[in-house]
Short mmCIF file of C-alpha atoms in Angstrom, two decimals:
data_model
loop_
_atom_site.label_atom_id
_atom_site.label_comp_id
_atom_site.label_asym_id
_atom_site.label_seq_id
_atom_site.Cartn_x
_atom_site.Cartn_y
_atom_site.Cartn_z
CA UNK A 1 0.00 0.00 0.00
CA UNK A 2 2.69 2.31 0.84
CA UNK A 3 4.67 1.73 -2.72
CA UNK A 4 1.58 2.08 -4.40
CA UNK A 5 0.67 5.27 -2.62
CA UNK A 6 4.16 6.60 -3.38
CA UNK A 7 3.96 5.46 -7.04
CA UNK A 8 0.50 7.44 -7.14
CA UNK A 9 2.49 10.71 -5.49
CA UNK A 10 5.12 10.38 -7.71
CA UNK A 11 3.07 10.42 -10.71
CA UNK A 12 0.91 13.19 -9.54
CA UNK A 13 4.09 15.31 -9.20
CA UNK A 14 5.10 14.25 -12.84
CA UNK A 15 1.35 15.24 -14.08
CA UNK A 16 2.30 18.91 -12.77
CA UNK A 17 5.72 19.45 -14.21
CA UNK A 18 4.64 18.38 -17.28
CA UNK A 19 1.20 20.70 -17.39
CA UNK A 20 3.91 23.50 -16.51
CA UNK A 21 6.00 22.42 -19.35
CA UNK A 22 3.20 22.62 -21.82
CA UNK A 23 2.20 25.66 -20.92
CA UNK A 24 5.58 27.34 -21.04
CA UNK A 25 6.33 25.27 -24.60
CA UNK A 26 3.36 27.24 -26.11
CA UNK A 27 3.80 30.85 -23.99
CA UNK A 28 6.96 31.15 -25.63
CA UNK A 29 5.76 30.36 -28.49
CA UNK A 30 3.27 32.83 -29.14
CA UNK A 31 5.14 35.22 -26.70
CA UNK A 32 8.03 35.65 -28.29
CA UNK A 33 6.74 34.75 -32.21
CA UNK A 34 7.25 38.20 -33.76
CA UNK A 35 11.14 38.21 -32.87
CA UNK A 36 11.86 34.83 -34.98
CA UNK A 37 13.78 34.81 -37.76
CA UNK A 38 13.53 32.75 -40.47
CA UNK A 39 15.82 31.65 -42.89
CA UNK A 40 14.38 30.19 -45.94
CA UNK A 41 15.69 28.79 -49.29
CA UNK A 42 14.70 28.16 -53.08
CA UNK A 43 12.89 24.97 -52.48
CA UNK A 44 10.82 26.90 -50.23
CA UNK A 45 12.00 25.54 -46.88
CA UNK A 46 12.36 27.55 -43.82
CA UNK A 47 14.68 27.13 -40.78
CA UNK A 48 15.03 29.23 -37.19
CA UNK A 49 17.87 28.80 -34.88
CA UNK A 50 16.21 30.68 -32.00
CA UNK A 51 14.33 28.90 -29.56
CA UNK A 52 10.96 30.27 -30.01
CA UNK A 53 10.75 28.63 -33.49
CA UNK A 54 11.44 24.93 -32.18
CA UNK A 55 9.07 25.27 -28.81
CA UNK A 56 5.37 24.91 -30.61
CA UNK A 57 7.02 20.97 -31.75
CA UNK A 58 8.32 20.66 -28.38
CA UNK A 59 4.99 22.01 -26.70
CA UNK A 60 3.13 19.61 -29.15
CA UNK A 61 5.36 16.44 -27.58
CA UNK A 62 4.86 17.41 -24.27
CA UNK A 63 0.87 17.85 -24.72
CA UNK A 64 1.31 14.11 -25.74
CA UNK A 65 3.62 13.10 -22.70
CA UNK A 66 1.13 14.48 -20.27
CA UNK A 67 -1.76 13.21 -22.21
CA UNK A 68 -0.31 9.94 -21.62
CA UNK A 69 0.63 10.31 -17.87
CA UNK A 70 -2.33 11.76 -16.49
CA UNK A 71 -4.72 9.35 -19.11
CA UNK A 72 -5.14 7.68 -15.78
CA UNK A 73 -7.09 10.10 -14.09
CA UNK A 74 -8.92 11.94 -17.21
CA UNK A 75 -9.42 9.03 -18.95
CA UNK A 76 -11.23 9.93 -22.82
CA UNK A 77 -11.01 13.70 -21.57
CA UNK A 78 -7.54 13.71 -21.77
CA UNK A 79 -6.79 14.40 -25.72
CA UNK A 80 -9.55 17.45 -25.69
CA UNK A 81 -8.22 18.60 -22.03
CA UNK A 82 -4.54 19.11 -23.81
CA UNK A 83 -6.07 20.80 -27.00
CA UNK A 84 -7.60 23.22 -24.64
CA UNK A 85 -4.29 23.47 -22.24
CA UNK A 86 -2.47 24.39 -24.94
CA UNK A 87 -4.43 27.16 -26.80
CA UNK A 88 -4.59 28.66 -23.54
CA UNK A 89 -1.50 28.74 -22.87
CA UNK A 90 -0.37 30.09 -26.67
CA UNK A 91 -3.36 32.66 -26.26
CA UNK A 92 -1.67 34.23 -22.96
CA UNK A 93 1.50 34.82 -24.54
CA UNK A 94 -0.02 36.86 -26.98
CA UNK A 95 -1.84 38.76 -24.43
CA UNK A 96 1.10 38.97 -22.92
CA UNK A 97 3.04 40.21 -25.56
CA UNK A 98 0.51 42.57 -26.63
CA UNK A 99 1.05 43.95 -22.65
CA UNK A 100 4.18 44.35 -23.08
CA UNK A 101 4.41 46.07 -26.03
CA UNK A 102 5.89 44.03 -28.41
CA UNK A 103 3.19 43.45 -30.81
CA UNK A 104 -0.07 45.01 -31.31
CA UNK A 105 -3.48 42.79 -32.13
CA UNK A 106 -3.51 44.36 -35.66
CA UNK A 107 0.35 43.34 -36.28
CA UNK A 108 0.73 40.56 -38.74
CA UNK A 109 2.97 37.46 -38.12
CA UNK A 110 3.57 33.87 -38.83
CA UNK A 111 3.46 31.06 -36.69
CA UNK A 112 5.17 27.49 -37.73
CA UNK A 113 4.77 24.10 -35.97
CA UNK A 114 6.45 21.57 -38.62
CA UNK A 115 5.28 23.81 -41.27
CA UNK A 116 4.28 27.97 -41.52
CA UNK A 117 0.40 28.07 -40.74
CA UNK A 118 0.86 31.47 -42.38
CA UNK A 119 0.61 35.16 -41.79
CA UNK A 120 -2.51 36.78 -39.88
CA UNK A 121 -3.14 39.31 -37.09
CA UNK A 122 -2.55 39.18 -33.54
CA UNK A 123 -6.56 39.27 -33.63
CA UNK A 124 -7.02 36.40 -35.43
CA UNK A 125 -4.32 34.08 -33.69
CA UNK A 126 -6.52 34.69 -30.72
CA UNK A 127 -9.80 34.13 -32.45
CA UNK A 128 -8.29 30.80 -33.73
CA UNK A 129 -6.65 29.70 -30.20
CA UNK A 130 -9.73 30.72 -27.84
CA UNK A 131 -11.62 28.43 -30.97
CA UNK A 132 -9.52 25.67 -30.84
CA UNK A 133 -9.47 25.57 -26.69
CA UNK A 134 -13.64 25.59 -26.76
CA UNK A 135 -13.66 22.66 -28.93
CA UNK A 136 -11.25 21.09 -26.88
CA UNK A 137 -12.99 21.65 -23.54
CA UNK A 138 -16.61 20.03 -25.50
CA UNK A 139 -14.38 17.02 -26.52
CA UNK A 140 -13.35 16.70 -23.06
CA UNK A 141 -16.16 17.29 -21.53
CA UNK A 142 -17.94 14.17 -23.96
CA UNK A 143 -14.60 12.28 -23.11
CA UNK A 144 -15.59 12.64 -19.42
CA UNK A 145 -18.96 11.56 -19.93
CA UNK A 146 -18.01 8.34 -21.93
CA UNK A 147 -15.43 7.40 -19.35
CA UNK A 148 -17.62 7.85 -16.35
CA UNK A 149 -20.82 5.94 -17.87
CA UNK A 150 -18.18 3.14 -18.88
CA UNK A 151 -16.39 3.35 -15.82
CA UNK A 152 -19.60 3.27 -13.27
CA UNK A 153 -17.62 6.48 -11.68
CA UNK A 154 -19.95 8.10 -10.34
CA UNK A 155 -22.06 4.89 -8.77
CA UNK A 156 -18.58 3.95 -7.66
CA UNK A 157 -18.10 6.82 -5.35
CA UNK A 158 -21.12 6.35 -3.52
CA UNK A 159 -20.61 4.63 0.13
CA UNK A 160 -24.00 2.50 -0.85
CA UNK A 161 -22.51 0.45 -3.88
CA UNK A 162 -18.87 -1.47 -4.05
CA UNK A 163 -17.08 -3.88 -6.67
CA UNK A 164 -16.46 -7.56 -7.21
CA UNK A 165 -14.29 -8.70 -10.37
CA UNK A 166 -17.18 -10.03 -12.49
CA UNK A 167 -17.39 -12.59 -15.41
CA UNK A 168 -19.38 -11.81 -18.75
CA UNK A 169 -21.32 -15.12 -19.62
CA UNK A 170 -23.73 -15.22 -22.61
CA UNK A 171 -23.90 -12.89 -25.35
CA UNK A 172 -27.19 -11.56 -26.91
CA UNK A 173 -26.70 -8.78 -29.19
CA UNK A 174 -29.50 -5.93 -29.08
CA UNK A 175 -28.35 -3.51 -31.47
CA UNK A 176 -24.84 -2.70 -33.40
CA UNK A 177 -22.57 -1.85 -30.23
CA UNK A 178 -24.78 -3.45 -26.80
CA UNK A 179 -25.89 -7.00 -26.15
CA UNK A 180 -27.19 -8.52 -23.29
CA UNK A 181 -25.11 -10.80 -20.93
CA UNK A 182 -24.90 -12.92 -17.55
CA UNK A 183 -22.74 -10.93 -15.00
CA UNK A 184 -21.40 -13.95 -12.34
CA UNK A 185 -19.31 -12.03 -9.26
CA UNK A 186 -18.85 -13.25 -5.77
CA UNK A 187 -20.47 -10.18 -3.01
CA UNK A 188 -17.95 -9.69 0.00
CA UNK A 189 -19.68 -12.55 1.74
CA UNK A 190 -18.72 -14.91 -1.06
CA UNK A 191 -22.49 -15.88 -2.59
CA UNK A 192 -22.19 -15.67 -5.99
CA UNK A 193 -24.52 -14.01 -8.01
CA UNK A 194 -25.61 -14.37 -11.86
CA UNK A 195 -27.68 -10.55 -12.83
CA UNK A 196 -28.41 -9.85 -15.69
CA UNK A 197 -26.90 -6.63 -17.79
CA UNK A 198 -26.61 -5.00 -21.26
CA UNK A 199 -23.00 -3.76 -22.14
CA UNK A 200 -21.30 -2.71 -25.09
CA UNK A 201 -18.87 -5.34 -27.18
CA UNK A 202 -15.62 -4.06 -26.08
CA UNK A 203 -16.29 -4.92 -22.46
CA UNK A 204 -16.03 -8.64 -23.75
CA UNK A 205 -12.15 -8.25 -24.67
CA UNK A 206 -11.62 -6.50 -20.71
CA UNK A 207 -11.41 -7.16 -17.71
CA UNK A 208 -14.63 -6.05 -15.80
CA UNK A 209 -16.42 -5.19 -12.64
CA UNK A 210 -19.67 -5.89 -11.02
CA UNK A 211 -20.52 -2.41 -9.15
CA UNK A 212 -23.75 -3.68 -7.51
CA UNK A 213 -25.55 -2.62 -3.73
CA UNK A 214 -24.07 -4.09 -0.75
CA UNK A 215 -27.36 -4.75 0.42
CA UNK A 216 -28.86 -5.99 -2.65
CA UNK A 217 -26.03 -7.58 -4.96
CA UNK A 218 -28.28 -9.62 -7.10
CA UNK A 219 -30.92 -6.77 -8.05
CA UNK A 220 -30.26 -6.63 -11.86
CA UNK A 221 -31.54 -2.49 -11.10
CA UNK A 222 -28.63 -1.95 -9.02
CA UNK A 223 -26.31 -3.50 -10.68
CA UNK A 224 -23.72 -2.15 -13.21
CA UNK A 225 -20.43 -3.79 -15.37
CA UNK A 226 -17.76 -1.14 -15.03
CA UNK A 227 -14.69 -0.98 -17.94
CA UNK A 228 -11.73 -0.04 -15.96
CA UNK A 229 -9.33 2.27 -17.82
CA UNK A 230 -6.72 0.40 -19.45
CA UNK A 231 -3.10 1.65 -17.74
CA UNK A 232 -0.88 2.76 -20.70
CA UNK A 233 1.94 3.76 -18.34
CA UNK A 234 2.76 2.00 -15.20
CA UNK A 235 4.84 3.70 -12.58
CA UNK A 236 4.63 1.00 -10.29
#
């Protein structure tokens, strides 16, 4: 228990450096934009030796690194919650920037990741970003959803219900993605039960869980097959 909590500290620590590394990836990258200078040949390639010019890549790896690490605790939210981490982050530099006098919101400049995304206004950078972080907080926010209906999260919290490692027996399929099945689990006084359930046709390929009432484990109305989130990276 006490590795496991320390695993879970040390992983929580890692979640925040890496948030602050995002953020500071795409700061500087909208921060400091109109001071790059690029060098560019016939062939139409261009190339920057300054910092500012390599952090949007960088900012775009570390989105994914953190996506990855802290996929454990945001589940399907995670991908939308780092679109949205990131715009806000690029959008404060140019606020920033625009504070401290470097650039005005009608100047014009580019802005590359692996290739220019060409010219526009200050304006219109900020249009895009504060865009691109609303549809990232709606695909998190259906991400969440997803995950917690999968999950049984919510149920799960609740002092009333608790788990059992279930088997999925039977398959019946009503519709394209759900079918009905036998969930067989053993309650914490080691009666097994056999309930009922519809689930989707992933959950066959997974482990599962029978989230079901203490004090009424074989009521098929209080009793759920929870999808535990797969663990991509284990630091433990």
């Amino acid at each position: 228990m006490r590795q496991r909590a320390y695993a879970q500290a040390m992983r929580v620590i890692a979640c925040a450096l890496m948030v602050w590394q995002v953020w500071m990836m795409w700061y500087i990258s909208s921060y400091e934009a109109s001071g790059v200078r690029w060098a560019c040949d016939a062939t139409g390639g261009c190339a920057s030796d300054q910092f500012a010019s390599m952090s949007p890549m960088l900012g775009m790896v570390c989105a994914v690194a953190l996506g990855l690490l802290s996929a454990r605790y945001l589940h399907r939210a995670a991908p939308g919650a780092m679109v949205a981490l990131s715009a806000v982050a690029a959008a404060a530099g140019w606020y920033d920037a625009v504070a401290d006098g470097q650039v005005e919101y009608s100047t014009v400049t580019s802005f590359h990741i692996f290739l220019p995304l060409g010219h526009f206004s200050v304006s219109q950078w900020l249009t895009f970003l504060w865009s691109a972080a609303g549809v990232g907080c709606l695909v998190a926010w259906w991400g969440a959803a997803v995950s917690l209906r999968r999950t049984a999260g919510l149920r799960r919290l609740s002092r009333r219900y608790t788990t059992a490692d279930a088997v999925l027996e039977g398959w019946r399929p009503v519709g394209r993605k759900y079918g009905e099945i036998t969930v067989v689990f053993d309650d914490k006084a080691g009666v097994r039960h056999e309930v009922p359930a519809v689930v989707e046709r992933s959950a066959l390929r997974r482990d599962v869980l029978a989230v079901y009432d203490a004090d009424r484990p074989g009521d098929p109305a209080l009793t759920r097959v929870a999808v535990p989130h797969r663990k991509l990276l284990r630091l433990s």
